[in-house]
Each structure stands twice: as C-alpha cells, then as structure tokens.
Short mmCIF file of C-alpha atoms in Angstrom, two decimals:
data_model
loop_
_atom_site.label_atom_id
_atom_site.label_comp_id
_atom_site.label_asym_id
_atom_site.label_seq_id
_atom_site.Cartn_x
_atom_site.Cartn_y
_atom_site.Cartn_z
CA UNK A 1 133.98 65.54 126.08
CA UNK A 2 132.91 68.54 124.07
CA UNK A 3 129.37 68.03 122.85
CA UNK A 4 128.79 67.45 119.14
CA UNK A 5 125.78 69.77 119.41
CA UNK A 6 127.79 72.70 120.78
CA UNK A 7 126.41 75.78 119.02
CA UNK A 8 129.14 78.17 120.12
CA UNK A 9 131.48 77.14 117.31
CA UNK A 10 132.13 74.47 114.74
CA UNK A 11 130.67 71.02 115.56
CA UNK A 12 132.99 68.05 115.06
CA UNK A 13 132.83 66.50 111.60
CA UNK A 14 131.91 62.81 111.19
CA UNK A 15 134.79 60.55 112.16
CA UNK A 16 136.72 63.29 114.00
CA UNK A 17 137.39 63.24 117.72
CA UNK A 18 137.59 66.05 120.20
CA UNK A 19 139.70 66.00 123.34
CA UNK A 20 138.52 65.77 126.92
CA UNK A 21 139.33 69.05 128.64
CA UNK A 22 138.68 69.97 132.25
CA UNK A 23 138.80 73.36 133.86
CA UNK A 24 137.06 76.70 133.72
CA UNK A 25 136.19 78.70 130.64
CA UNK A 26 137.41 81.96 132.04
CA UNK A 27 139.43 84.40 130.01
CA UNK A 28 142.72 83.39 131.61
CA UNK A 29 146.18 82.85 130.23
CA UNK A 30 146.03 79.12 130.88
CA UNK A 31 143.04 78.54 128.65
CA UNK A 32 144.36 80.85 125.93
CA UNK A 33 147.65 78.95 125.89
CA UNK A 34 145.82 75.61 125.82
CA UNK A 35 143.73 76.66 122.84
CA UNK A 36 146.77 77.94 120.97
CA UNK A 37 148.44 74.55 121.45
CA UNK A 38 145.46 72.33 120.65
CA UNK A 39 143.56 74.11 117.85
CA UNK A 40 144.51 73.34 114.25
CA UNK A 41 144.66 76.32 111.89
CA UNK A 42 144.18 73.88 109.01
CA UNK A 43 140.96 72.63 110.57
CA UNK A 44 139.64 76.19 110.86
CA UNK A 45 140.25 76.78 107.17
CA UNK A 46 138.70 73.43 106.20
CA UNK A 47 135.50 74.35 108.02
CA UNK A 48 135.46 77.79 106.41
CA UNK A 49 135.47 76.25 102.93
CA UNK A 50 139.18 76.59 102.09
CA UNK A 51 141.01 73.89 100.12
CA UNK A 52 144.66 72.80 99.97
CA UNK A 53 146.65 73.68 96.86
CA UNK A 54 149.03 70.65 96.73
CA UNK A 55 151.15 71.99 93.88
CA UNK A 56 151.92 75.20 95.79
CA UNK A 57 152.42 73.61 99.22
CA UNK A 58 155.55 72.39 100.96
CA UNK A 59 156.12 70.23 104.02
CA UNK A 60 156.46 73.26 106.29
CA UNK A 61 153.96 75.58 104.60
CA UNK A 62 150.56 74.41 103.32
CA UNK A 63 148.80 76.79 100.93
CA UNK A 64 145.01 77.13 101.14
CA UNK A 65 142.73 78.77 98.57
CA UNK A 66 139.10 79.84 98.66
CA UNK A 67 137.22 81.50 95.85
CA UNK A 68 139.05 83.83 93.51
CA UNK A 69 142.20 85.46 94.83
CA UNK A 70 141.99 84.29 98.45
CA UNK A 71 145.18 82.63 99.70
CA UNK A 72 146.42 81.77 103.20
CA UNK A 73 149.47 79.79 104.31
CA UNK A 74 149.46 77.50 107.37
CA UNK A 75 152.85 76.96 109.04
CA UNK A 76 154.51 76.49 112.46
CA UNK A 77 153.35 72.89 112.95
CA UNK A 78 149.78 73.84 112.03
CA UNK A 79 149.63 76.42 114.82
CA UNK A 80 150.39 79.52 112.74
CA UNK A 81 149.26 81.21 109.53
CA UNK A 82 150.00 84.21 107.33
CA UNK A 83 148.48 86.06 104.40
CA UNK A 84 150.92 86.24 101.44
CA UNK A 85 148.78 88.96 99.85
CA UNK A 86 148.81 91.18 102.93
CA UNK A 87 150.49 91.73 106.27
CA UNK A 88 148.24 89.58 108.48
CA UNK A 89 149.59 86.59 110.39
CA UNK A 90 149.31 84.96 113.79
CA UNK A 91 147.74 82.04 115.65
CA UNK A 92 144.28 80.42 115.78
CA UNK A 93 142.79 83.43 117.59
CA UNK A 94 143.89 85.96 114.99
CA UNK A 95 142.88 83.58 112.19
CA UNK A 96 139.25 83.50 113.38
CA UNK A 97 139.25 87.29 113.75
CA UNK A 98 140.78 87.68 110.27
CA UNK A 99 138.01 85.52 108.81
CA UNK A 100 135.30 87.11 111.00
CA UNK A 101 136.29 90.68 111.95
CA UNK A 102 132.96 91.18 113.73
CA UNK A 103 133.75 88.59 116.42
CA UNK A 104 135.23 89.75 119.71
CA UNK A 105 137.77 87.79 121.73
CA UNK A 106 135.10 86.06 123.79
CA UNK A 107 133.24 84.83 120.73
CA UNK A 108 136.49 83.60 119.22
CA UNK A 109 137.28 81.69 122.40
CA UNK A 110 133.89 79.98 122.28
CA UNK A 111 134.50 78.89 118.69
CA UNK A 112 137.95 77.52 119.48
CA UNK A 113 136.74 75.56 122.52
CA UNK A 114 134.46 73.50 120.28
CA UNK A 115 137.28 72.35 117.98
CA UNK A 116 140.25 72.03 120.35
CA UNK A 117 142.11 68.78 119.70
CA UNK A 118 140.27 67.88 116.48
CA UNK A 119 142.61 66.90 113.64
CA UNK A 120 142.05 68.23 110.10
CA UNK A 121 141.32 65.81 107.28
CA UNK A 122 144.05 67.20 105.03
CA UNK A 123 147.84 67.72 105.36
CA UNK A 124 149.37 69.87 108.09
CA UNK A 125 152.54 71.91 108.18
CA UNK A 126 155.34 70.27 110.15
CA UNK A 127 158.71 71.54 111.28
CA UNK A 128 161.94 69.93 110.18
CA UNK A 129 163.69 67.43 112.41
CA UNK A 130 166.97 69.37 112.58
CA UNK A 131 166.06 73.06 112.20
CA UNK A 132 168.90 74.37 114.37
CA UNK A 133 171.55 72.61 112.30
CA UNK A 134 170.00 73.70 109.00
CA UNK A 135 169.52 77.32 110.01
CA UNK A 136 173.11 77.50 111.25
CA UNK A 137 174.37 77.00 107.69
CA UNK A 138 174.31 80.21 105.69
CA UNK A 139 172.45 80.26 102.34
CA UNK A 140 175.72 81.08 100.56
CA UNK A 141 177.49 78.01 101.93
CA UNK A 142 174.58 75.78 100.98
CA UNK A 143 174.46 77.37 97.52
CA UNK A 144 178.16 76.86 96.90
CA UNK A 145 177.87 73.20 97.87
CA UNK A 146 175.45 72.51 94.99
CA UNK A 147 176.35 71.73 91.40
CA UNK A 148 176.11 74.26 88.61
CA UNK A 149 173.06 73.90 86.36
CA UNK A 150 174.06 71.69 83.39
CA UNK A 151 172.14 69.69 80.77
CA UNK A 152 173.19 66.51 82.59
CA UNK A 153 171.53 67.52 85.90
CA UNK A 154 168.02 66.48 86.91
CA UNK A 155 167.18 70.12 87.61
CA UNK A 156 167.92 71.04 83.98
CA UNK A 157 165.73 68.14 82.82
CA UNK A 158 162.86 69.31 85.05
CA UNK A 159 163.04 72.89 83.81
CA UNK A 160 163.42 71.91 80.14
CA UNK A 161 161.02 68.96 80.01
CA UNK A 162 158.33 69.84 82.56
CA UNK A 163 158.53 73.61 82.34
CA UNK A 164 159.40 73.95 78.63
CA UNK A 165 162.19 76.46 79.28
CA UNK A 166 164.53 76.66 76.25
CA UNK A 167 168.17 75.66 76.54
CA UNK A 168 169.32 79.19 75.66
CA UNK A 169 167.51 80.61 78.71
CA UNK A 170 168.80 77.88 81.02
CA UNK A 171 172.37 78.30 79.78
CA UNK A 172 172.18 82.06 80.34
CA UNK A 173 170.77 81.55 83.83
CA UNK A 174 173.53 79.07 84.65
CA UNK A 175 176.17 81.53 83.41
CA UNK A 176 174.74 84.20 85.74
CA UNK A 177 174.67 81.69 88.63
CA UNK A 178 171.05 82.45 89.43
CA UNK A 179 170.05 78.75 89.28
CA UNK A 180 171.82 75.68 90.66
CA UNK A 181 170.99 71.99 90.77
CA UNK A 182 169.56 71.13 94.18
CA UNK A 183 168.72 67.75 95.65
CA UNK A 184 165.91 65.39 94.55
CA UNK A 185 165.77 66.88 91.06
CA UNK A 186 164.89 70.37 92.33
CA UNK A 187 166.20 73.59 90.86
CA UNK A 188 167.51 76.16 93.34
CA UNK A 189 166.82 79.82 92.54
CA UNK A 190 168.98 82.52 94.11
CA UNK A 191 167.54 85.56 95.83
CA UNK A 192 170.05 88.41 95.85
CA UNK A 193 170.02 91.90 97.34
CA UNK A 194 170.86 95.07 95.41
CA UNK A 195 174.59 94.53 95.95
CA UNK A 196 174.40 91.04 94.51
CA UNK A 197 174.77 89.19 97.81
CA UNK A 198 172.87 85.91 98.04
CA UNK A 199 170.26 86.25 100.80
CA UNK A 200 167.94 83.27 100.27
CA UNK A 201 167.12 80.27 98.11
CA UNK A 202 163.86 79.03 96.62
CA UNK A 203 163.65 75.36 95.62
CA UNK A 204 161.25 74.08 92.98
CA UNK A 205 160.97 70.63 91.49
CA UNK A 206 158.52 67.86 90.65
CA UNK A 207 155.97 67.93 93.46
CA UNK A 208 157.93 70.34 95.67
CA UNK A 209 158.12 74.05 96.24
CA UNK A 210 159.57 75.92 99.19
CA UNK A 211 162.00 78.54 100.47
CA UNK A 212 165.03 77.15 102.27
CA UNK A 213 165.25 78.04 105.93
CA UNK A 214 167.94 80.29 107.33
CA UNK A 215 167.79 82.94 104.60
CA UNK A 216 165.70 85.93 103.59
CA UNK A 217 163.79 86.56 100.38
CA UNK A 218 164.83 89.56 98.31
CA UNK A 219 164.58 89.21 94.52
CA UNK A 220 165.36 86.50 92.01
CA UNK A 221 167.06 88.26 89.07
CA UNK A 222 167.72 87.22 85.49
CA UNK A 223 169.18 89.57 82.87
CA UNK A 224 169.42 88.03 79.36
CA UNK A 225 171.39 91.00 78.09
CA UNK A 226 173.79 91.21 81.02
CA UNK A 227 173.77 93.48 84.06
CA UNK A 228 176.00 96.39 83.04
CA UNK A 229 174.65 99.91 83.53
CA UNK A 230 171.21 100.99 84.67
CA UNK A 231 168.32 98.83 83.47
CA UNK A 232 165.89 100.31 80.94
CA UNK A 233 163.09 97.88 81.74
CA UNK A 234 162.30 95.69 84.75
CA UNK A 235 159.62 92.98 84.61
CA UNK A 236 158.33 91.75 87.99
CA UNK A 237 156.75 88.29 88.16
CA UNK A 238 155.63 86.15 91.07
CA UNK A 239 157.89 83.09 90.63
CA UNK A 240 161.39 82.59 89.16
CA UNK A 241 160.05 80.11 86.60
CA UNK A 242 157.60 82.79 85.43
CA UNK A 243 160.45 85.30 85.13
CA UNK A 244 162.41 82.87 82.95
CA UNK A 245 159.29 82.01 80.95
CA UNK A 246 158.55 85.66 80.20
CA UNK A 247 162.16 86.14 79.12
CA UNK A 248 161.75 83.19 76.75
CA UNK A 249 158.59 84.74 75.32
CA UNK A 250 160.43 88.05 74.78
CA UNK A 251 163.67 86.91 73.11
CA UNK A 252 164.44 90.35 71.68
CA UNK A 253 164.16 92.22 75.01
CA UNK A 254 167.81 92.25 76.00
CA UNK A 255 167.18 95.58 77.78
CA UNK A 256 165.13 93.90 80.53
CA UNK A 257 165.90 92.48 83.94
CA UNK A 258 163.36 89.82 84.91
CA UNK A 259 162.78 89.50 88.64
CA UNK A 260 160.52 87.45 90.90
CA UNK A 261 159.23 88.22 94.38
CA UNK A 262 158.32 84.60 95.30
CA UNK A 263 155.07 85.21 97.15
CA UNK A 264 154.34 88.18 99.38
CA UNK A 265 156.40 91.33 99.76
CA UNK A 266 158.62 90.83 102.79
CA UNK A 267 161.06 93.46 104.11
CA UNK A 268 164.00 92.20 102.05
CA UNK A 269 161.92 92.10 98.87
CA UNK A 270 160.56 95.60 99.42
CA UNK A 271 164.06 97.02 99.98
CA UNK A 272 165.54 95.30 96.92
CA UNK A 273 162.59 96.25 94.70
CA UNK A 274 162.64 99.91 95.70
CA UNK A 275 166.40 100.14 95.10
CA UNK A 276 166.08 98.55 91.67
CA UNK A 277 163.10 100.68 90.66
CA UNK A 278 164.90 103.78 91.94
CA UNK A 279 167.71 103.13 89.46
CA UNK A 280 165.15 102.36 86.78
CA UNK A 281 163.41 105.70 87.33
CA UNK A 282 166.72 107.58 87.22
CA UNK A 283 167.38 106.05 83.80
CA UNK A 284 163.90 106.91 82.51
CA UNK A 285 162.97 103.24 82.29
CA UNK A 286 159.73 101.28 82.65
CA UNK A 287 158.55 98.95 85.38
CA UNK A 288 156.42 96.12 83.98
CA UNK A 289 154.27 94.40 86.60
CA UNK A 290 153.80 90.93 85.11
CA UNK A 291 152.01 89.03 87.87
CA UNK A 292 149.47 86.26 87.28
CA UNK A 293 146.24 86.80 85.34
CA UNK A 294 143.86 86.20 88.22
CA UNK A 295 142.47 88.06 91.22
CA UNK A 296 145.46 87.14 93.39
CA UNK A 297 147.84 88.35 90.68
CA UNK A 298 145.95 91.62 90.35
CA UNK A 299 146.08 92.07 94.12
CA UNK A 300 149.82 91.42 94.14
CA UNK A 301 150.26 93.89 91.27
CA UNK A 302 148.41 96.56 93.25
CA UNK A 303 150.65 95.94 96.26
CA UNK A 304 153.77 96.27 94.12
CA UNK A 305 152.51 99.52 92.61
CA UNK A 306 151.68 100.87 96.08
CA UNK A 307 155.13 99.89 97.35
CA UNK A 308 156.96 101.92 94.68
CA UNK A 309 154.38 104.74 94.54
CA UNK A 310 156.87 107.36 95.81
CA UNK A 311 159.35 106.59 93.00
CA UNK A 312 158.99 108.46 89.71
CA UNK A 313 158.89 105.69 87.14
CA UNK A 314 156.66 104.59 84.26
CA UNK A 315 154.54 101.58 85.26
CA UNK A 316 152.80 99.10 82.95
CA UNK A 317 150.64 96.07 83.77
CA UNK A 318 151.38 93.03 81.60
CA UNK A 319 149.12 89.98 81.90
CA UNK A 320 149.70 86.50 80.44
CA UNK A 321 147.84 86.22 77.12
CA UNK A 322 144.68 84.29 76.37
CA UNK A 323 143.51 81.79 78.97
CA UNK A 324 146.96 81.34 80.53
CA UNK A 325 147.08 82.00 84.28
CA UNK A 326 150.83 82.61 84.48
CA UNK A 327 153.81 83.04 82.17
CA UNK A 328 154.98 79.44 82.35
CA UNK A 329 151.54 78.29 81.26
CA UNK A 330 151.71 80.80 78.40
CA UNK A 331 155.14 79.46 77.41
CA UNK A 332 153.91 75.86 77.62
CA UNK A 333 150.93 76.63 75.38
CA UNK A 334 153.28 78.21 72.84
CA UNK A 335 155.67 75.27 72.98
CA UNK A 336 153.02 72.61 72.29
CA UNK A 337 151.27 74.48 69.49
#
C-alpha cells in the first residue's frame, strides 16, 4: 500500500483509498503504462485547487476552472485532458508538466505513484456505451432526422424561456436551418464550413452542453439579414446562444453575420474563420471579436486576433456591457428590466 506520508507527491485525502502495486519503480514502459491507466486527471486537478464547472460540463467532457481565466477539460474516461484556450493536451504525465513546467519526467513519475488508483471526489468523464455506432452516423444524417425548430418544440421553449431569446430571432434561425430541436429538450446548433456543409453539431439544453461525436467543429453562423454577397461585419462569439443574443441586442445590424467558435480554435474552426474573414477584408468590412468579458474571454479574443493577423481587416473588441459576463447574460438583464 502506498504510504499516506509519501512526500514525493500528493498524499491521499481522507476517505480515499490507494491501490496496492508491486514491482520496481524504474523508468520502464510497464510502469509508465500502469500510471497512465490508473491515475485520474480529475484527481490531479482537484489537488491543484481546480473546481468543476457543472453548467459547462458534459458526460464525456468535464470542465475545470481555477482562478480567473484558467480552464481545462478532462475527457477520455478521466485519462486525458486538453486546454481549450491553447494547444496543450495529453495524459496524466503531460498534465503534471503543464501545471509544473519545472518538473522533469522522474519527478512527475514520483508524484503519480503516490496517487495511482485514488478516485476523485467529483464527477469524471466517461465514454459512451456505443461510440462506434454513433460515430458511424454522419452529422448530416443525424441533423436531418431531427425536427425543425418550432414554437411547439421543447428546444424553442428552452431558448425562449430560459435564455430569453426573442421569437423573431428564433424564427429567423429556424428559417436558416442553423438550429434544430434535439432530444431531451436540447437545441442543436449547426456548425458549417465555408461552403455551407454541415460538419458538426453542438447540443445545449437544461443541464446539458456538449458537441456530438463523429463531426468536426467549424463555425456556427447566423445572418439576420440573409447571406447574399460579401459580409460587411462579422461578430465572433464563444457560444451559439451568445451569437443569437448579440443579434437580439443589435436588431438594426442586418449587415452582420454572427458566428460562434464553441470553445477553442480547432483546425476546422481556424480554416472557416480565416476564409470568412478573408472575404470580409476584401469587402472592406469589420471583424468584431465579441468574446466573454473575463480573462478567459480576453485570452480567446487574443487567439482569434493572432489567427487572422495575416489578413488585412479592421478589428474591434466588443465586450458585454456592465457586469454581464457574456451576451446571453446581457440579454437576460435587458429582458427582466
């Protein structure tokens, strides 16, 4: 049994058990593989002072926050992680080195030995029971199988009642087929590439948020004034609901396409964003970076600006007003006043 007074890493917390492990502590592939399989990434974050964000977590991806603007996602059955505000990702070894860049591989191994087999106190990311079957179905087929967004659907009720989105915005989004009614009262938001092909789907509803497996994120797009010709203004938000909320707060801006990246900037999102901003620059338009009004939002805004730095286009930073963190909160405050 690993000693509770082991000073090489994190000692077990009260009520938690460690596993009995025999064998050498040499730097061999067997031990490395064992640690990767038995160390919880969630436990590492718990002991580093990170906390779960339940509202932003899904069954397969648990979001952790620490301080202002620090976000990490735990996935792959609690054995993997990634940084949505950067490019870093990996297993328990790389997580320790991300949190403590000064530690070498040997020091990391010592830390992991002390916590192998200990379960975290909070939720863990788990894989689906039928991933192969789900991933075999293309996002387009799954999208076409869902109902259109109508006032009679639970998804419409969630967006109108809980998110305070006006009926005019929801009707326009339904007409553009960028939102459909998913299961369990969730709204499905379409991610499309620059040619308009559906590449991925984000689901959001009461108590749930996630990206459906088998697809790829690009951009959620909503154009109140239609999509003909080059855009004169593009507003980039973090989430589709924020894109719709900003559109509701700017009812006269029919010259704008509102888009959402849904988290970090993956390859599909970068490609779609650069193509859209390229057209915007050719038309002499303006890119409005409208990410959240916090440190994480500012970091995401800086990454967006760096991504399109080679494109000649006017860039503005637009933050939610007052004490609102995001655009849906700003819309909600306006609606209840």
